[in-house]
PDB file of C-alpha atoms in Angstrom:
ATOM      1  CA  VAL A   1      22.768 -57.792 -40.892  1.00 40.00           C
ATOM      2  CA  CYS A   2      22.164 -58.949 -44.460  1.00 44.00           C
ATOM      3  CA  ALA A   3      24.646 -57.391 -46.879  1.00 51.00           C
ATOM      4  CA  ASN A   4      22.185 -57.487 -49.788  1.00 47.00           C
ATOM      5  CA  PRO A   5      18.686 -57.081 -48.350  1.00 47.00           C
ATOM      6  CA  LEU A   6      15.883 -58.078 -50.681  1.00 40.00           C
ATOM      7  CA  ILE A   7      12.175 -57.230 -50.384  1.00 39.00           C
ATOM      8  CA  ILE A   8      10.021 -59.962 -51.849  1.00 43.00           C
ATOM      9  CA  ASP A   9       6.498 -59.376 -53.136  1.00 46.00           C
ATOM     10  CA  LEU A  10       4.378 -62.036 -51.434  1.00 50.00           C
ATOM     11  CA  GLY A  11       1.892 -61.917 -54.261  1.00 53.00           C
ATOM     12  CA  VAL A  12      -1.053 -61.298 -51.949  1.00 51.00           C
ATOM     13  CA  ARG A  13      -3.775 -59.378 -53.711  1.00 51.00           C
ATOM     14  CA  GLY A  14      -5.974 -57.458 -51.263  1.00 52.00           C
ATOM     15  CA  TYR A  15      -5.627 -55.305 -48.119  1.00 50.00           C
ATOM     16  CA  ILE A  16      -3.503 -57.018 -45.446  1.00 54.00           C
ATOM     17  CA  TRP A  17      -5.443 -57.381 -42.192  1.00 52.00           C
ATOM     18  CA  PRO A  18      -3.017 -57.229 -39.227  1.00 55.00           C
ATOM     19  CA  PRO A  19      -1.331 -59.014 -37.675  1.00 53.00           C
ATOM     20  CA  THR A  20       0.927 -60.798 -40.151  1.00 75.00           C
ATOM     21  CA  MET A  21       3.170 -63.434 -38.580  1.00 82.00           C
ATOM     22  CA  VAL A  22       6.201 -65.483 -39.463  1.00 87.00           C
ATOM     23  CA  SER A  23       6.961 -68.973 -38.118  1.00 89.00           C
ATOM     24  CA  ALA A  24       9.896 -69.245 -35.671  1.00 90.00           C
ATOM     25  CA  HIS A  25      11.861 -71.246 -38.245  1.00 87.00           C
ATOM     26  CA  GLY A  26      11.262 -68.496 -40.784  1.00 84.00           C
ATOM     27  CA  ASN A  27       9.835 -70.809 -43.446  1.00 85.00           C
ATOM     28  CA  ALA A  28       6.259 -69.462 -43.564  1.00 84.00           C
ATOM     29  CA  VAL A  29       4.533 -66.086 -43.405  1.00 86.00           C
ATOM     30  CA  VAL A  30       0.857 -66.108 -42.557  1.00 86.00           C
ATOM     31  CA  GLY A  31      -1.890 -63.553 -42.081  1.00 85.00           C
ATOM     32  CA  THR A  32      -5.374 -62.392 -43.121  1.00 86.00           C
ATOM     33  CA  LEU A  33      -6.288 -60.296 -46.092  1.00 81.00           C
ATOM     34  CA  LEU A  34      -9.390 -58.441 -47.221  1.00 80.00           C
ATOM     35  CA  THR A  35     -10.555 -59.566 -50.636  1.00 79.00           C
ATOM     36  CA  ALA A  36     -12.001 -57.237 -53.262  1.00 78.00           C
ATOM     37  CA  ASN A  37     -15.518 -57.982 -51.952  1.00 80.00           C
ATOM     38  CA  GLY A  38     -14.531 -57.171 -48.350  1.00 80.00           C
ATOM     39  CA  GLU A  39     -14.275 -60.701 -46.971  1.00 82.00           C
ATOM     40  CA  ARG A  40     -11.373 -61.758 -44.696  1.00 87.00           C
ATOM     41  CA  ARG A  41      -9.304 -64.780 -45.834  1.00 84.00           C
ATOM     42  CA  ALA A  42      -6.396 -66.534 -44.092  1.00 86.00           C
ATOM     43  CA  TYR A  43      -3.321 -67.007 -46.284  1.00 83.00           C
ATOM     44  CA  ARG A  44       0.140 -68.532 -46.102  1.00 85.00           C
ATOM     45  CA  TYR A  45       3.299 -67.633 -48.007  1.00 82.00           C
ATOM     46  CA  THR A  46       5.979 -70.336 -48.008  1.00 76.00           C
ATOM     47  CA  ALA A  47       9.710 -70.261 -48.715  1.00 74.00           C
ATOM     48  CA  ASP A  48       9.235 -71.749 -52.157  1.00 76.00           C
ATOM     49  CA  GLY A  49       7.417 -68.586 -53.233  1.00 75.00           C
ATOM     50  CA  THR A  50       3.854 -69.970 -53.010  1.00 74.00           C
ATOM     51  CA  THR A  51       1.006 -67.863 -51.707  1.00 77.00           C
ATOM     52  CA  GLU A  52      -1.941 -70.013 -50.590  1.00 79.00           C
ATOM     53  CA  ASP A  53      -5.523 -69.197 -49.679  1.00 77.00           C
ATOM     54  CA  LEU A  54      -6.311 -71.486 -46.756  1.00 79.00           C
ATOM     55  CA  VAL A  55      -9.975 -71.522 -47.817  1.00 72.00           C
ATOM     56  CA  ASN A  56     -12.766 -71.714 -45.193  1.00 75.00           C
ATOM     57  CA  LEU A  57     -14.530 -74.385 -43.233  1.00 77.00           C
ATOM     58  CA  PRO A  58     -17.455 -75.927 -45.171  1.00 75.00           C
ATOM     59  CA  GLY A  59     -20.238 -73.359 -45.242  1.00 73.00           C
ATOM     60  CA  GLY A  60     -17.859 -70.638 -44.166  1.00 75.00           C
ATOM     61  CA  LYS A  61     -17.611 -67.181 -45.721  1.00 81.00           C
ATOM     62  CA  GLU A  62     -14.500 -65.793 -43.953  1.00 87.00           C
ATOM     63  CA  SER A  63     -11.415 -66.963 -42.112  1.00 90.00           C
ATOM     64  CA  ILE A  64      -9.067 -65.105 -39.719  1.00 89.00           C
ATOM     65  CA  LEU A  65      -5.560 -66.362 -38.924  1.00 90.00           C
ATOM     66  CA  ARG A  66      -4.385 -66.111 -35.299  1.00 92.00           C
ATOM     67  CA  ALA A  67      -1.178 -68.090 -34.840  1.00 94.00           C
ATOM     68  CA  ILE A  68       1.375 -70.547 -36.382  1.00 94.00           C
ATOM     69  CA  SER A  69       3.587 -73.221 -34.897  1.00 95.00           C
ATOM     70  CA  ALA A  70       7.357 -72.883 -34.849  1.00 94.00           C
ATOM     71  CA  ASP A  71       7.946 -75.019 -37.979  1.00 93.00           C
ATOM     72  CA  GLY A  72       4.948 -73.588 -39.825  1.00 91.00           C
ATOM     73  CA  SER A  73       3.145 -76.869 -40.051  1.00 93.00           C
ATOM     74  CA  VAL A  74       0.145 -76.014 -37.817  1.00 95.00           C
ATOM     75  CA  ILE A  75      -1.915 -72.849 -38.375  1.00 94.00           C
ATOM     76  CA  VAL A  76      -4.868 -71.852 -36.188  1.00 96.00           C
ATOM     77  CA  GLY A  77      -7.550 -69.211 -36.311  1.00 93.00           C
ATOM     78  CA  ASP A  78     -11.264 -68.651 -36.779  1.00 94.00           C
ATOM     79  CA  SER A  79     -13.693 -69.371 -39.587  1.00 92.00           C
ATOM     80  CA  ILE A  80     -16.993 -67.486 -39.803  1.00 91.00           C
ATOM     81  CA  SER A  81     -20.069 -69.157 -41.298  1.00 87.00           C
ATOM     82  CA  MET A  82     -22.756 -67.669 -43.482  1.00 83.00           C
ATOM     83  CA  GLU A  83     -24.862 -67.426 -40.278  1.00 85.00           C
ATOM     84  CA  ASN A  84     -22.037 -65.433 -38.645  1.00 86.00           C
ATOM     85  CA  GLN A  85     -21.082 -68.242 -36.244  1.00 90.00           C
ATOM     86  CA  THR A  86     -17.385 -68.321 -35.354  1.00 94.00           C
ATOM     87  CA  ARG A  87     -15.544 -71.586 -35.006  1.00 96.00           C
ATOM     88  CA  ALA A  88     -11.902 -72.241 -34.107  1.00 97.00           C
ATOM     89  CA  PHE A  89      -9.907 -74.091 -36.721  1.00 95.00           C
ATOM     90  CA  ARG A  90      -6.634 -76.024 -37.031  1.00 96.00           C
ATOM     91  CA  TYR A  91      -4.951 -76.230 -40.427  1.00 93.00           C
ATOM     92  CA  THR A  92      -2.248 -78.604 -41.649  1.00 93.00           C
ATOM     93  CA  ASP A  93      -1.299 -79.631 -45.170  1.00 90.00           C
ATOM     94  CA  VAL A  94      -2.467 -83.154 -44.406  1.00 93.00           C
ATOM     95  CA  THR A  95      -5.878 -82.373 -42.845  1.00 93.00           C
ATOM     96  CA  GLY A  96      -6.707 -79.022 -44.396  1.00 90.00           C
ATOM     97  CA  MET A  97      -8.889 -76.744 -42.219  1.00 91.00           C
ATOM     98  CA  VAL A  98     -10.517 -78.661 -39.344  1.00 94.00           C
ATOM     99  CA  ASP A  99     -13.334 -77.323 -37.065  1.00 95.00           C
ATOM    100  CA  LEU A 100     -12.214 -77.721 -33.443  1.00 97.00           C
ATOM    101  CA  GLY A 101     -15.832 -77.626 -32.203  1.00 96.00           C
ATOM    102  CA  THR A 102     -16.948 -75.912 -28.997  1.00 97.00           C
ATOM    103  CA  LEU A 103     -17.409 -76.520 -25.278  1.00 96.00           C
ATOM    104  CA  GLY A 104     -21.139 -76.944 -25.796  1.00 96.00           C
ATOM    105  CA  GLY A 105     -22.165 -73.519 -27.144  1.00 95.00           C
ATOM    106  CA  ASP A 106     -22.158 -72.095 -30.641  1.00 94.00           C
ATOM    107  CA  PHE A 107     -18.832 -70.094 -30.588  1.00 96.00           C
ATOM    108  CA  SER A 108     -15.154 -70.880 -30.327  1.00 97.00           C
ATOM    109  CA  SER A 109     -11.994 -68.938 -31.167  1.00 97.00           C
ATOM    110  CA  ALA A 110      -8.403 -70.266 -31.438  1.00 97.00           C
ATOM    111  CA  ILE A 111      -5.930 -67.653 -30.195  1.00 97.00           C
ATOM    112  CA  ALA A 112      -2.532 -69.365 -29.849  1.00 97.00           C
ATOM    113  CA  VAL A 113      -0.665 -72.614 -30.580  1.00 97.00           C
ATOM    114  CA  SER A 114       2.333 -74.152 -28.881  1.00 97.00           C
ATOM    115  CA  ALA A 115       5.628 -74.110 -30.711  1.00 96.00           C
ATOM    116  CA  ASN A 116       5.408 -77.863 -31.307  1.00 95.00           C
ATOM    117  CA  GLY A 117       1.898 -77.506 -32.687  1.00 97.00           C
ATOM    118  CA  ALA A 118       0.414 -80.004 -30.204  1.00 97.00           C
ATOM    119  CA  VAL A 119      -1.693 -77.645 -28.052  1.00 98.00           C
ATOM    120  CA  ILE A 120      -4.126 -74.946 -29.197  1.00 98.00           C
ATOM    121  CA  VAL A 121      -5.729 -72.478 -26.766  1.00 98.00           C
ATOM    122  CA  GLY A 122      -8.512 -69.961 -26.954  1.00 98.00           C
ATOM    123  CA  ASN A 123     -12.080 -69.577 -25.654  1.00 98.00           C
ATOM    124  CA  SER A 124     -15.513 -70.977 -26.347  1.00 97.00           C
ATOM    125  CA  THR A 125     -19.095 -70.719 -25.165  1.00 96.00           C
ATOM    126  CA  VAL A 126     -20.341 -73.474 -22.973  1.00 94.00           C
ATOM    127  CA  SER A 127     -23.967 -74.769 -22.821  1.00 91.00           C
ATOM    128  CA  SER A 128     -24.947 -71.910 -20.510  1.00 88.00           C
ATOM    129  CA  ASP A 129     -23.520 -69.358 -22.990  1.00 88.00           C
ATOM    130  CA  SER A 130     -20.772 -68.330 -20.599  1.00 92.00           C
ATOM    131  CA  VAL A 131     -17.352 -68.122 -22.256  1.00 95.00           C
ATOM    132  CA  HIS A 132     -14.551 -70.321 -20.962  1.00 96.00           C
ATOM    133  CA  ALA A 133     -10.873 -70.761 -21.852  1.00 97.00           C
ATOM    134  CA  PHE A 134     -10.048 -74.013 -23.591  1.00 98.00           C
ATOM    135  CA  LYS A 135      -7.130 -76.272 -24.401  1.00 98.00           C
ATOM    136  CA  TYR A 136      -7.313 -78.416 -27.531  1.00 98.00           C
ATOM    137  CA  GLU A 137      -5.011 -81.445 -27.575  1.00 98.00           C
ATOM    138  CA  ASN A 138      -5.078 -84.883 -29.234  1.00 96.00           C
ATOM    139  CA  GLY A 139      -8.348 -84.122 -30.996  1.00 96.00           C
ATOM    140  CA  ARG A 140     -10.242 -83.027 -27.879  1.00 97.00           C
ATOM    141  CA  MET A 141     -11.253 -79.633 -26.483  1.00 98.00           C
ATOM    142  CA  PHE A 142     -10.906 -79.264 -22.720  1.00 97.00           C
ATOM    143  CA  ASP A 143     -12.708 -76.687 -20.576  1.00 97.00           C
ATOM    144  CA  LEU A 144     -10.121 -74.887 -18.355  1.00 96.00           C
ATOM    145  CA  GLY A 145     -12.879 -73.455 -16.162  1.00 94.00           C
ATOM    146  CA  THR A 146     -12.776 -70.031 -14.490  1.00 94.00           C
ATOM    147  CA  LEU A 147     -11.385 -68.527 -11.274  1.00 94.00           C
ATOM    148  CA  ASN A 148     -14.802 -67.863  -9.730  1.00 86.00           C
ATOM    149  CA  GLY A 149     -16.974 -70.649 -11.176  1.00 73.00           C
ATOM    150  CA  GLY A 150     -20.107 -68.443 -11.003  1.00 63.00           C
ATOM    151  CA  GLY A 151     -22.936 -68.338 -13.480  1.00 59.00           C
ATOM    152  CA  ALA A 152     -21.580 -65.262 -15.209  1.00 67.00           C
ATOM    153  CA  ALA A 153     -18.034 -66.540 -15.113  1.00 85.00           C
ATOM    154  CA  TYR A 154     -15.667 -65.760 -18.007  1.00 93.00           C
ATOM    155  CA  SER A 155     -12.163 -66.840 -18.979  1.00 96.00           C
ATOM    156  CA  ILE A 156      -9.918 -66.636 -22.052  1.00 97.00           C
ATOM    157  CA  ALA A 157      -6.595 -68.319 -22.804  1.00 98.00           C
ATOM    158  CA  ARG A 158      -4.240 -65.989 -24.613  1.00 97.00           C
ATOM    159  CA  ALA A 159      -0.875 -67.780 -24.865  1.00 98.00           C
ATOM    160  CA  VAL A 160       0.740 -71.169 -24.366  1.00 98.00           C
ATOM    161  CA  SER A 161       4.313 -72.230 -23.682  1.00 97.00           C
ATOM    162  CA  ALA A 162       6.466 -73.898 -26.361  1.00 96.00           C
ATOM    163  CA  ASP A 163       5.757 -77.412 -25.096  1.00 97.00           C
ATOM    164  CA  GLY A 164       2.088 -76.718 -24.283  1.00 97.00           C
ATOM    165  CA  SER A 165       2.450 -77.345 -20.566  1.00 98.00           C
ATOM    166  CA  VAL A 166       1.707 -73.762 -19.353  1.00 98.00           C
ATOM    167  CA  ILE A 167      -1.271 -71.696 -20.461  1.00 98.00           C
ATOM    168  CA  ILE A 168      -1.921 -68.081 -19.472  1.00 98.00           C
ATOM    169  CA  GLY A 169      -4.850 -65.735 -19.816  1.00 98.00           C
ATOM    170  CA  ASP A 170      -7.399 -63.972 -17.648  1.00 96.00           C
ATOM    171  CA  SER A 171     -10.647 -64.861 -15.944  1.00 96.00           C
ATOM    172  CA  SER A 172     -13.391 -63.364 -13.796  1.00 94.00           C
ATOM    173  CA  ALA A 173     -12.365 -63.887 -10.199  1.00 91.00           C
ATOM    174  CA  ALA A 174     -14.165 -64.003  -6.879  1.00 85.00           C
ATOM    175  CA  ASP A 175     -14.367 -60.199  -6.801  1.00 80.00           C
ATOM    176  CA  THR A 176     -15.987 -60.324 -10.317  1.00 81.00           C
ATOM    177  CA  TYR A 177     -13.068 -58.430 -11.860  1.00 89.00           C
ATOM    178  CA  ASN A 178     -10.738 -60.097 -14.352  1.00 93.00           C
ATOM    179  CA  HIS A 179      -7.489 -61.506 -12.956  1.00 96.00           C
ATOM    180  CA  ALA A 180      -4.513 -62.976 -14.873  1.00 97.00           C
ATOM    181  CA  PHE A 181      -4.158 -66.710 -14.526  1.00 97.00           C
ATOM    182  CA  LYS A 182      -1.661 -69.472 -15.097  1.00 98.00           C
ATOM    183  CA  TYR A 183      -2.889 -72.983 -15.923  1.00 98.00           C
ATOM    184  CA  THR A 184      -1.127 -76.333 -15.819  1.00 97.00           C
ATOM    185  CA  ASP A 185      -2.624 -79.800 -15.788  1.00 97.00           C
ATOM    186  CA  ALA A 186      -1.107 -80.461 -12.389  1.00 97.00           C
ATOM    187  CA  GLY A 187      -2.058 -77.174 -10.726  1.00 96.00           C
ATOM    188  CA  GLY A 188      -5.203 -76.208 -12.615  1.00 96.00           C
ATOM    189  CA  MET A 189      -6.085 -72.527 -12.992  1.00 96.00           C
ATOM    190  CA  GLN A 190      -4.176 -70.333 -10.543  1.00 96.00           C
ATOM    191  CA  ASP A 191      -5.068 -66.701  -9.807  1.00 96.00           C
ATOM    192  CA  LEU A 192      -1.988 -64.473 -10.327  1.00 96.00           C
ATOM    193  CA  GLY A 193      -3.565 -61.664  -8.339  1.00 94.00           C
ATOM    194  CA  THR A 194      -3.061 -57.938  -8.979  1.00 94.00           C
ATOM    195  CA  LEU A 195      -0.609 -55.212  -8.047  1.00 96.00           C
ATOM    196  CA  GLY A 196      -3.092 -53.665  -5.619  1.00 93.00           C
ATOM    197  CA  GLY A 197      -5.828 -52.739  -8.093  1.00 93.00           C
ATOM    198  CA  ASN A 198      -8.922 -54.579  -9.223  1.00 93.00           C
ATOM    199  CA  ARG A 199      -7.766 -56.136 -12.536  1.00 94.00           C
ATOM    200  CA  SER A 200      -4.810 -57.910 -14.097  1.00 96.00           C
ATOM    201  CA  PHE A 201      -4.243 -59.473 -17.531  1.00 95.00           C
ATOM    202  CA  SER A 202      -1.611 -61.729 -19.064  1.00 94.00           C
ATOM    203  CA  ASN A 203      -0.718 -61.882 -22.717  1.00 93.00           C
ATOM    204  CA  ALA A 204       2.515 -63.883 -23.122  1.00 93.00           C
ATOM    205  CA  VAL A 205       4.516 -66.727 -21.571  1.00 95.00           C
ATOM    206  CA  SER A 206       8.160 -67.699 -21.951  1.00 93.00           C
ATOM    207  CA  ALA A 207       9.097 -70.627 -24.114  1.00 83.00           C
TER     208      ALA A 207
END
């Protein structure tokens, strides 16, 4: 317990849009705020006392922060265009905000990033407009598929292990209900089943 606790004003001007997150190393605080004109903007507060607006993708009007790597160097989230199209982004000080693209549709959303910053997961529309979970690594977005593979199939990746090797989420299954899944490159997408009911969901994975 700190003997002399200190509350620091982050200098953010606007309504804070939850959630606000801190990197595992404690060197960066990130989140989303509502500006005076009601737009959402991703921001970062660093240990040197700097509050930064992460701006938007070119042609974007809003940005929403979703996750940050352990050392604070990689930030992910979504940017919304003037046409209200949502695209997943990856932000670093070197590259700025980069559009991760899609799986063939017009929508993508980045939900989590591995602790080492190498793997980003989320979901995206494919060419048929179905929504599939994705893994983004080494500059490429990979379709993780679904548990049922049907025309109306759906999946979403919600979390990723620290080293990026294990991804969890949920997907429409053979019975059409959503089931929790675990994905690895070696094993593919595995149905985690249910506890006797119709549905299951997964939201977190150990480091």
